XYZ file of C-alpha atoms in Angstrom:
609
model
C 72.476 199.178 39.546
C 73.488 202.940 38.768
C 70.662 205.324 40.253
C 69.447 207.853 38.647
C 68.856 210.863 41.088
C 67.613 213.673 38.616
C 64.046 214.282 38.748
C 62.118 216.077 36.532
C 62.135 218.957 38.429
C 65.793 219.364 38.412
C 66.471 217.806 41.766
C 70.528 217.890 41.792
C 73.310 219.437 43.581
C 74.307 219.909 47.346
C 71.415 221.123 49.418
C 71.821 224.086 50.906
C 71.879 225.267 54.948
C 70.639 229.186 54.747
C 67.852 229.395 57.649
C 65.463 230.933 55.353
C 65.153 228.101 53.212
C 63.592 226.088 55.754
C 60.547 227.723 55.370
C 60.350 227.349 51.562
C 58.414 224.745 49.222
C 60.149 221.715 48.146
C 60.343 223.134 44.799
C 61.786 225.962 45.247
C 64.498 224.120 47.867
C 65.343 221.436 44.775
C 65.687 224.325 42.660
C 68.131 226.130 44.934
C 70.365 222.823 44.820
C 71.212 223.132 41.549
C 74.504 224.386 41.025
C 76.201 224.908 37.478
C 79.008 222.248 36.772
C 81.764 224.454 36.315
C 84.406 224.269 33.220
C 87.186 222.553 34.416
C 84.658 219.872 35.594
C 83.271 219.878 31.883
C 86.701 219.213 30.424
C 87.233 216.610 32.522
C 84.500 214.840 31.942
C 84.609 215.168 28.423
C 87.702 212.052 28.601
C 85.390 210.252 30.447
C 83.237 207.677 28.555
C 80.613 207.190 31.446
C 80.745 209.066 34.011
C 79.828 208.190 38.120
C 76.301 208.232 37.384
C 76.312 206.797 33.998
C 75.578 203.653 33.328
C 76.402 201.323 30.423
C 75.395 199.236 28.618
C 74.661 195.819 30.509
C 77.222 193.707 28.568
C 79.366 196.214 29.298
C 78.871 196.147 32.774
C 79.486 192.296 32.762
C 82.434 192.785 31.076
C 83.909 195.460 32.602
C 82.993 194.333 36.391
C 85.144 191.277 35.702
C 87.766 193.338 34.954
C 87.660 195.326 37.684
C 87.612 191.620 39.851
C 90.554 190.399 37.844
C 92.669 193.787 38.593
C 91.796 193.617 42.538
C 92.035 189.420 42.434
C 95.712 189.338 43.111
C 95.726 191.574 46.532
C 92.449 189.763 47.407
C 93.730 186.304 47.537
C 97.046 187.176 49.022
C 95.803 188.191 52.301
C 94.550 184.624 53.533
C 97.651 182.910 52.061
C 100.040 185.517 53.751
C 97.927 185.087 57.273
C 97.640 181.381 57.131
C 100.793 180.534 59.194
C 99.836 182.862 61.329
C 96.345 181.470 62.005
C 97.906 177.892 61.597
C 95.362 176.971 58.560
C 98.196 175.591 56.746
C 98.082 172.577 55.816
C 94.205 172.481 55.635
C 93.995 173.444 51.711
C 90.273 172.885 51.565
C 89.737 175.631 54.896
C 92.296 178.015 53.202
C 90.389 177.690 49.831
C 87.278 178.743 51.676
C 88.560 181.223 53.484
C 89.730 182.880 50.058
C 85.995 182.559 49.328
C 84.883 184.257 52.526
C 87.253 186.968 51.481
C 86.209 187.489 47.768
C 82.307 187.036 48.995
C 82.462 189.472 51.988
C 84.592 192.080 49.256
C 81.454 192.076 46.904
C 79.043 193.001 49.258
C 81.136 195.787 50.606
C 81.869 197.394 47.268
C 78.019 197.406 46.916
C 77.342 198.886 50.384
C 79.850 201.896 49.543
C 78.978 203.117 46.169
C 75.441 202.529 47.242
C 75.098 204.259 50.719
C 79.138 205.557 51.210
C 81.286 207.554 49.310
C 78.879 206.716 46.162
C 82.335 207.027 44.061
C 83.218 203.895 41.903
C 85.603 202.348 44.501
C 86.054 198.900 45.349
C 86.334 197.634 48.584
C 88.746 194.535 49.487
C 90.660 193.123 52.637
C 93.412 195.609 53.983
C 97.042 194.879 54.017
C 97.378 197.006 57.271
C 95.430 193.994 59.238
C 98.573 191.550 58.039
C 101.224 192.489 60.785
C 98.678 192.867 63.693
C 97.095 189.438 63.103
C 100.855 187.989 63.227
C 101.614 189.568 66.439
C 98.127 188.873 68.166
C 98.382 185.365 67.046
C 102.333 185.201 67.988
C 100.821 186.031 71.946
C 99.965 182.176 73.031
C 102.120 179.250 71.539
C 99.298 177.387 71.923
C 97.889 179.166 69.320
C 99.421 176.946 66.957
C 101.206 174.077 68.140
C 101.464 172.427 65.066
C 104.463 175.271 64.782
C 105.934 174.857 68.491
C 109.451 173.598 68.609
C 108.094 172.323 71.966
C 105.485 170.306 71.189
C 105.908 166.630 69.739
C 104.643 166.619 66.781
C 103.489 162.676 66.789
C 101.108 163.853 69.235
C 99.208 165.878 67.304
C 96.178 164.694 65.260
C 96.943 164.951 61.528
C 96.426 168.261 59.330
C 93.186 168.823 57.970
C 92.048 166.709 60.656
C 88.870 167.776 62.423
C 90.869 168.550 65.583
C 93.256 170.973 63.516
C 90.299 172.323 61.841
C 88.809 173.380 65.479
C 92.567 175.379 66.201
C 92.614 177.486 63.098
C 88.553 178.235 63.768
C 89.373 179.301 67.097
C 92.213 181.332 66.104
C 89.960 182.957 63.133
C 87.463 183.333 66.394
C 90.153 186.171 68.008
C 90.743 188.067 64.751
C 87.021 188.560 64.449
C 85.870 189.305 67.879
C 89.221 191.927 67.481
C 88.227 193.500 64.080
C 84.456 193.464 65.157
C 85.504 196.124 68.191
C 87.980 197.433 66.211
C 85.327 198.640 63.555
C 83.481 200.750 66.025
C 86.522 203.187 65.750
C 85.814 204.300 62.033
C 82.156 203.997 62.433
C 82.322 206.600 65.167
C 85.669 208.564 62.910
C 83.453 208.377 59.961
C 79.639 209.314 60.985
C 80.655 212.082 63.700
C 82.450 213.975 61.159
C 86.277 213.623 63.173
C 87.698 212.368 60.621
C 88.477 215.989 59.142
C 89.685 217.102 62.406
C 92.160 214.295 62.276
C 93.493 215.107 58.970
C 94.554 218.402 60.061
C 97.492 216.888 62.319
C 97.914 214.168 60.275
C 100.547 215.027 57.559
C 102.917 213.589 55.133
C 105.798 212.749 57.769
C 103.013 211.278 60.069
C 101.833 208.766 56.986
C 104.877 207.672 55.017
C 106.577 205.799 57.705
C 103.288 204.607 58.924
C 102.451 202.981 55.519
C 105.958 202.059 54.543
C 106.477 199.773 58.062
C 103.500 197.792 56.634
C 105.907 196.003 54.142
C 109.257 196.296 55.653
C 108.225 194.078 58.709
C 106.868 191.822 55.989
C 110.015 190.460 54.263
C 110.559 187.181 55.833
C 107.167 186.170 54.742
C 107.921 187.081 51.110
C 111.375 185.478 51.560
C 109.791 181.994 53.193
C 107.805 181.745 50.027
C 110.183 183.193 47.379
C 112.777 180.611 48.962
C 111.160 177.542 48.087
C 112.479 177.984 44.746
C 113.898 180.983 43.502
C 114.085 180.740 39.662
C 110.226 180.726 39.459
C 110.082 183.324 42.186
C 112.726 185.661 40.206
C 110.495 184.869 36.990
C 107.771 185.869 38.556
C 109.013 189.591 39.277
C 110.363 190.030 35.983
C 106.921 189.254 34.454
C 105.634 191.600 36.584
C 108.040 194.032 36.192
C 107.403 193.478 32.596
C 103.958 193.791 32.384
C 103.480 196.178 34.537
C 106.261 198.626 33.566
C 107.501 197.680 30.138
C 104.590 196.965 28.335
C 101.859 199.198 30.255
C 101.424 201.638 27.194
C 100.946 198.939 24.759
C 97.388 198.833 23.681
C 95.267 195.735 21.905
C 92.360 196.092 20.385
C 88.381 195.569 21.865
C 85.811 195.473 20.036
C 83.568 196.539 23.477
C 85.924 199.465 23.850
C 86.296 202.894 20.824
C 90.519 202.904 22.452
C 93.066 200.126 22.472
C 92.538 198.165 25.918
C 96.141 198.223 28.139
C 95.389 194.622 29.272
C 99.425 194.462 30.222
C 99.218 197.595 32.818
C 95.168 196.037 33.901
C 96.229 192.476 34.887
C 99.942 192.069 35.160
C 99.588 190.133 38.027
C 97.068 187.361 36.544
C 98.884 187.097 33.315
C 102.948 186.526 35.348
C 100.358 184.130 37.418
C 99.272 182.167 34.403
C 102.559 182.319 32.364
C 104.676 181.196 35.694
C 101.931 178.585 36.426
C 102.131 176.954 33.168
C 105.964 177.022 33.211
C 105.538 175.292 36.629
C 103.220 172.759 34.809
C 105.433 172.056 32.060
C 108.587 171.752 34.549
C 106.471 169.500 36.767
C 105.491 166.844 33.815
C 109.378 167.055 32.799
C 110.590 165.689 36.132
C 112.220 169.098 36.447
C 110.805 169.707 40.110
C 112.031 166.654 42.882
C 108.919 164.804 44.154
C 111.009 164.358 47.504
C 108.589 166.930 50.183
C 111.621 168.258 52.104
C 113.571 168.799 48.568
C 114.260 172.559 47.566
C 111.895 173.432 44.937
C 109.198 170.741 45.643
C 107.244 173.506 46.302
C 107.638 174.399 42.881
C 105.225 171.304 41.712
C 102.040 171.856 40.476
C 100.480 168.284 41.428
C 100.742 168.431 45.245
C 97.434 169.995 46.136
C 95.576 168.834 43.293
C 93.225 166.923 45.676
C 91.797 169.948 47.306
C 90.128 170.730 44.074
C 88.463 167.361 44.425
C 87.706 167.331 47.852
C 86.300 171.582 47.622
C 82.264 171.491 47.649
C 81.196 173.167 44.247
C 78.577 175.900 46.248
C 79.055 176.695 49.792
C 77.585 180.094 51.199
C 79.723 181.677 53.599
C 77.547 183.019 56.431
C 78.307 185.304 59.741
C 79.735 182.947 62.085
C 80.759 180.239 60.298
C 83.931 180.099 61.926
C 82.255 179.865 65.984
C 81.771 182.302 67.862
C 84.027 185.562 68.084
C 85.924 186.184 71.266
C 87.227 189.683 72.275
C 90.899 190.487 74.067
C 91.990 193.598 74.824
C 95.302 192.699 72.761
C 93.681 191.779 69.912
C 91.493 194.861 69.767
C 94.093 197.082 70.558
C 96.235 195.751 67.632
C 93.115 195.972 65.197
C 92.796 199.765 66.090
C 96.317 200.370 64.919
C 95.888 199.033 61.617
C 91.857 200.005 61.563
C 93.530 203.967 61.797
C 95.865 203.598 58.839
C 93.282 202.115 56.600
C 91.398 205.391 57.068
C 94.257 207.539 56.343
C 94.869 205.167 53.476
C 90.785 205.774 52.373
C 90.476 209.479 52.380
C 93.516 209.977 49.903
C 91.975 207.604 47.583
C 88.107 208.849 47.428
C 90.001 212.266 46.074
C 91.922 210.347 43.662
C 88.685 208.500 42.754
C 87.230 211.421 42.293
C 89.677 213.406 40.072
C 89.826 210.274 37.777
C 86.075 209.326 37.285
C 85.477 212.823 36.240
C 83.684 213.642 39.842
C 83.336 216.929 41.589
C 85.775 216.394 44.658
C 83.817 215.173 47.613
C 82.444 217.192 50.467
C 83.136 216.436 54.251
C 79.769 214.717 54.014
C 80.324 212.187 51.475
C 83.832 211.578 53.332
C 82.434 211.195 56.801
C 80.186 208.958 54.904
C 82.873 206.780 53.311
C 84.904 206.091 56.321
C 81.364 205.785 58.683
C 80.757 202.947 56.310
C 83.990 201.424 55.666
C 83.642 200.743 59.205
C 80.275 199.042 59.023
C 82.023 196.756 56.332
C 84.659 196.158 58.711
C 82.301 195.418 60.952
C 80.852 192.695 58.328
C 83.940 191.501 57.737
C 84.778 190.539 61.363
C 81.088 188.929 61.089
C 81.759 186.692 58.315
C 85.446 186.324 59.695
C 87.782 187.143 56.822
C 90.820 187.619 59.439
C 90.934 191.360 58.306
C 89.023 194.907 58.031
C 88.103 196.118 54.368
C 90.036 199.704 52.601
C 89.330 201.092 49.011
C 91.755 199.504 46.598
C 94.216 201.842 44.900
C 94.494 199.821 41.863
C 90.617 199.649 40.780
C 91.676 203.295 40.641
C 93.756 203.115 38.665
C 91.955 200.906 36.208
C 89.115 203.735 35.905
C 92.211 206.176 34.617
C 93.327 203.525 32.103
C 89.679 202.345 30.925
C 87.800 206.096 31.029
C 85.150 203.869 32.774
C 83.891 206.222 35.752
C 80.737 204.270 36.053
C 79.337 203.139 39.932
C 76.938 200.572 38.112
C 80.356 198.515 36.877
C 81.452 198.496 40.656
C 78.241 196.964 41.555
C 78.279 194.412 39.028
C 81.520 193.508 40.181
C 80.441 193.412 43.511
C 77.641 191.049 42.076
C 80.396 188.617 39.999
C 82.308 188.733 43.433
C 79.407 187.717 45.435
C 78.632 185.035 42.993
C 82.106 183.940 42.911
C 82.941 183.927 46.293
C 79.926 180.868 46.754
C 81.401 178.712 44.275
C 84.018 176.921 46.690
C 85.723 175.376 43.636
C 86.901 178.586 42.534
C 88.579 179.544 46.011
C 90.392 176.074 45.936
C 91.527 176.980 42.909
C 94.137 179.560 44.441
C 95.384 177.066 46.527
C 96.897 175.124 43.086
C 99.203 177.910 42.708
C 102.657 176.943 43.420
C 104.677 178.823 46.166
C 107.447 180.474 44.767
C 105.206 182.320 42.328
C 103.159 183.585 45.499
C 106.367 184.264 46.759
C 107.008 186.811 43.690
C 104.021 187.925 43.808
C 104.639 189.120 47.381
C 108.272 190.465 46.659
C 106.675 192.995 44.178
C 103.216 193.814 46.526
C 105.077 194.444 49.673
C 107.754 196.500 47.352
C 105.184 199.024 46.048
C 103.777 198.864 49.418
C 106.671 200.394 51.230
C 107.789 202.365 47.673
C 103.900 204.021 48.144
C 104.602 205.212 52.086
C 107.885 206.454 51.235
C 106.865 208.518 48.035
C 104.235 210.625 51.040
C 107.954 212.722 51.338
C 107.764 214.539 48.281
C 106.018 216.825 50.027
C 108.135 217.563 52.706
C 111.581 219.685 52.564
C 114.135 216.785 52.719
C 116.647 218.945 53.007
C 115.491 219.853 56.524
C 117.228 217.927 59.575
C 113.968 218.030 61.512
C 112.540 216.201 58.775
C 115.055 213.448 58.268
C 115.223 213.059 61.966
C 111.473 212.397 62.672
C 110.957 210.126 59.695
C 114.267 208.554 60.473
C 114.006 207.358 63.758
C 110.217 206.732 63.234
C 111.471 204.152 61.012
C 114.219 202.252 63.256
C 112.322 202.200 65.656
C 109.293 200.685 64.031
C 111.872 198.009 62.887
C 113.728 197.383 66.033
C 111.668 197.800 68.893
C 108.845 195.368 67.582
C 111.990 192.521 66.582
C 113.164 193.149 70.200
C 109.657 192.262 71.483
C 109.719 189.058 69.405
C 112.803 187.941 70.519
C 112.844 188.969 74.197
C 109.115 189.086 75.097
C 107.721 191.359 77.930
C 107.576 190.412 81.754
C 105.857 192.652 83.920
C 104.068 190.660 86.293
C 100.511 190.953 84.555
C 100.043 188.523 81.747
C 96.881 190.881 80.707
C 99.549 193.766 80.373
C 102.202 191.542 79.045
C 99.985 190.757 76.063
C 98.841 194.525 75.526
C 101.997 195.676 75.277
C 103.126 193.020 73.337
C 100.560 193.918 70.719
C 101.204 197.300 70.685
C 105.189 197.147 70.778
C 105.158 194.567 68.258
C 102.862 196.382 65.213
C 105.414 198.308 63.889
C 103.419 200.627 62.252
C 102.088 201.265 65.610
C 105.481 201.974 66.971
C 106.690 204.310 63.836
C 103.113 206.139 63.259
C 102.710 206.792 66.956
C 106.274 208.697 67.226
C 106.338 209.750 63.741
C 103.128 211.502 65.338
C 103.980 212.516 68.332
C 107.515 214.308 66.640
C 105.811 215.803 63.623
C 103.570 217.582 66.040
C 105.744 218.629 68.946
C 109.176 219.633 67.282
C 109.010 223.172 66.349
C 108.808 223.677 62.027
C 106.965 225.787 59.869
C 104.275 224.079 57.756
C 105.483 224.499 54.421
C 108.900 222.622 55.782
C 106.578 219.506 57.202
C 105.161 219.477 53.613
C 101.811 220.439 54.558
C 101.417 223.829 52.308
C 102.900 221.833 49.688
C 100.008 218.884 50.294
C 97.271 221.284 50.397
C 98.222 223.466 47.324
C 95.420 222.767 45.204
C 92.155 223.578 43.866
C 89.485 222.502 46.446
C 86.580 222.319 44.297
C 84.300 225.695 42.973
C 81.162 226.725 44.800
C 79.445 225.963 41.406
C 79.859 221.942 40.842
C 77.588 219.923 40.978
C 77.208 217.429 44.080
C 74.738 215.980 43.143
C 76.762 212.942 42.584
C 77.017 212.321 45.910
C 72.961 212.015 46.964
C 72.115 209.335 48.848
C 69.865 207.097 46.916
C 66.043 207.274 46.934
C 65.584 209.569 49.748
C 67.517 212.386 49.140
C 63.948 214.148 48.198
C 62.989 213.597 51.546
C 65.897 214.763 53.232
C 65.769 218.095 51.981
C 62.842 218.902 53.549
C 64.677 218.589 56.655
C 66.290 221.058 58.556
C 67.779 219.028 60.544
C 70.133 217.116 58.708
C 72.449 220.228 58.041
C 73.646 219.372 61.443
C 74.447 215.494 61.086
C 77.739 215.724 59.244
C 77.064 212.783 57.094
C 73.952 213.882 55.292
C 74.706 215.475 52.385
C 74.546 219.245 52.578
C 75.520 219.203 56.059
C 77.941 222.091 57.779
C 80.653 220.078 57.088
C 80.103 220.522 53.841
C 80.910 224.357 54.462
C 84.025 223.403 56.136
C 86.155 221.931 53.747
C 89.478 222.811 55.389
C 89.899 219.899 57.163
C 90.304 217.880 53.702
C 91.617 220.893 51.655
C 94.433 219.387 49.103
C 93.229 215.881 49.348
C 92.622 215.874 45.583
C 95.453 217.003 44.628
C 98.011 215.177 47.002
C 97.949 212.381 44.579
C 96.706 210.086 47.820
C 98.514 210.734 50.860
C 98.859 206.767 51.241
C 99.076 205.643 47.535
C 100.819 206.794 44.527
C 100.296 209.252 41.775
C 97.284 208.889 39.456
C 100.177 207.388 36.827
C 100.963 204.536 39.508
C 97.587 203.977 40.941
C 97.467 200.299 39.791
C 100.456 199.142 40.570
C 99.945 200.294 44.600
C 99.576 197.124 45.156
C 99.994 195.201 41.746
């Protein structure tokens, strides 16, 4: 899985540009790549047991790839339950259990892709919570979208759920978010493999991202609440678990036999273990005759029993394939609201490829390997829509985190969990499975998620000098009106003669993080203040990364030989030892910001729980 890169004759480093070696042997070109690790690199390294381009042993690599599944698991499933009112597939347990495997399937492929031919930093790459709030809104533009939800609709009418016909609206719906995502993806591909991307980042700052990423969970709360409410003792258990877990007991250590340290299995998976403790509780409750068995009773919900059946009825192997769904189908709505939330994943991206970096005991990466990243995020976005997930792909924050916590740097584990994913995600038994759990302990689970969520976009301010006015006021309003203007739109709609406007707009004034990011922009940019007040001195202040490490790490597999006999590819920003790779301004401070959209390296894993 890992790929070795060092030849015999030395071949490592970053090429270099210098005209005259253009005319030189390949030789003497792979010897003028090879840069000197510096010390502080060495010292890092030395707390890492493998580093990017290690790889261990393969029993190892089994063992800790499924660990790095289990820690991204509980994000990963979340997204199709969250969007399934939305796309009306509830009440269709068997579709929503395959659409969890479309999601875990299409997530293994893409962490391959991008620590093969992206970043090439042990990252894992899994459906985006930034696609939640757009796919709501796009799906909220036509009632008859779902009119198993319309108040004016009779319901008698309708075929049954899970019916064939109800099958076909959900399909259709799943149609729009592809088709939207699919477009959508062209914006990072073209971000990412031009090189823009580090222009961007120079007016893109701290009061720019924090209410951007914070709107993400505050317009979220009725969904947590729907769920939650169905009965609130096992939701309220829930968060304490993982509030214990993942706070309490995080230092606490138990012993591996695999592993020379103590393995923190309490900070890795707090979220599975408050899962399986709340789910047996349920079980226990449910065999009491705790839980009513009445379906419109509060905390019937709450029963373990009621979708037992889809377990039955779930195929054991189905292989989710581009298209499955039908055909996608483009609107300029639905793009539109895909581009909002494609943007933010990038900005969310870049911060954590530094993080990455810093924690797997990797040089920080040039404007290359960035461009790279993002150019292929995109292409897995692009995937994604294919396959039709119902959102775009972003580097997970928590598999991070696990690499600080396990002194694992290793790509080759990434790729074997990519591998157990891809496995996983054709075994349509296991999808149903995460359909069994009960409600309210989804509903927990999304109480703490969308809590860290927001928590993460607001903690971007440290950087900035609160006790300036013009700070408060941009990241103030930025926020009310990302909270008001969108609930307006929901409630009042928007006339203005053109139902092809009237749906734009709708789109665009009803993302919230569209509404706050765009004047949270717009403000941060155009109201007079010195940098070091808008926090950007203070995001910047760091060590870029010495002349003298070695970039090596960061080679494109297999034909990175051949591309340094090339010229030419100092100008295309994505190969490594382009320009860019001269120009590191544009991401100067990355690595040390702590990630503009996450938190610091000691909160990495629970970004998202």
């Amino acid at each position: 899985m890992g790929v070795d890169k060092s030849s015999a004759n030395g071949e490592t480093g970053r090429v270099k540009t210098e005209p005259e070696m253009n005319n030189g042997s390949n030789q003497k070109q792979t010897t003028d790549r090879k840069r000197v690790t510096n010390a502080s690199t060495q010292e890092k390294s030395l707390d890492i047991l493998y580093t990017v381009d290690q790889v261990p042993p393969w029993y190892l690599c089994i063992f800790l790839g499924f660990q790095q599944f289990l820690t991204a698991f509980g994000a990963t499933f979340a997204y199709p339950v969250i969007i399934s009112s939305a796309i009306c597939i509830q009440g269709d347990d068997v579709g929503l259990g395959e659409l969890i495997s479309t999601v875990i399937f299409v997530s293994g492929f893409s962490s391959i892709i991008q620590t093969t031919f992206g970043i090439r930093l042990p990252i894992i790459q899994s459906i985006s919570y930034s696609f939640i709030v757009p796919a709501f809104v796009v799906m909220s533009v036509s009632p008859d979208n779902c009119p198993y939800t319309d108040p004016k609709v009779n319901k008698s009418t309708l075929p049954p759920l899970a019916s064939e016909h109800h099958r076909l609206i959900w399909k259709s719906n799943l149609c729009q978010l592809q088709g939207a995502l699919m477009v959508a993806s062209l914006l990072s591909i073209i971000i990412g493999f031009t090189g823009l991307i580090g222009f961007l980042m120079r007016y893109i700052g701290p009061l720019t991202i924090a209410p951007t990423i914070s709107l993400i969970a505050l317009s979220l709360f009725k969904v947590a609440a729907d769920k939650g409410s169905t009965q609130w003792y096992i939701c309220f258990m829930t968060i304490v678990l993982v509030a214990i877990f993942s706070q309490y007991l995080r230092n606490v250590g138990i012993s591996c036999p695999c592993l020379p340290d103590k393995l923190r299995i309490f900070a890795l998976f707090p979220v599975l273990l408050a899962i399986v403790i709340s789910w047996i509780i349920c079980l226990i409750l449910t065999e009491a005759g705790v839980f009513p068995s009445e379906p419109d009773a509060i905390g019937y919900k709450a029963r373990t029993d009621i979708r037992v059946k889809t377990l039955e009825d779930s195929s054991w192997f189905r292989f989710p394939y581009p298209g499955q769904w039908g055909v996608p189908t483009v609107s300029v709505a639905g793009v539109l609201g895909m581009l909002a939330a494609m943007l933010a994943s990038i900005i969310e991206s870049v911060g954590d490829y530094y993080a990455c970096a810093r924690l797997s005991g990797a040089p920080p990466p040039p404007g290359s390997a960035v461009s790279r990243g993002i150019g292929m995020e995109g292409i897995t976005c692009l995937l994604a829509g294919a396959w039709g997930t119902g959102g775009g792909n972003t580097s997970y924050s928590e598999n991070i985190g696990a690499i600080g916590i396990t002194k694992v740097g290793s790509r080759a584990v990434i790729q074997v969990a990519g591998l157990i994913m891809i496995v996983l995600g054709c075994l349509g038994k296991f999808g149903a499975l995460f359909v069994l759990i009960p409600e309210p302990i989804i509903g927990g689970l999304f109480y703490v998620m969308f809590g860290m969520v927001g928590a993460v976009g607001i903690s971007n301010l440290q950087y900035v000098d609160l006790n300036s006015s013009r700070n408060l006021f941009v990241f103030g309003i930025s926020i009310f009106f990302g909270l008001s203007v969108p609930n307006w739109v929901a409630d009042n709609g928007i006339q203005t003669g053109n139902s092809l406007a009237d749906q734009v707009l709708k789109v665009l004034f009803g993302t919230s993080m569209f509404v706050g990011g765009v004047l949270a922009f717009f403000l941060d940019n155009t109201i007079p203040g010195t940098r070091e007040e808008r926090g950007l001195l203070e995001w910047n202040k760091v060590k870029v990364g010495s002349e003298d490490e070695d970039l090596s790490v960061y080679d494109l597999p297999l034909i990175q030989k051949y591309l340094n006999r090339l010229a030419c590819t100092k100008y295309i920003p994505f190969c490594p030892g382009s320009i860019l790779d001269k120009h590191e301004e544009p991401f100067a401070g990355m690595e040390s910001q702590e990630l503009p959209t996450s938190v610091s390296e000691n909160r990495h894993l629970e970004t998202r729980i």
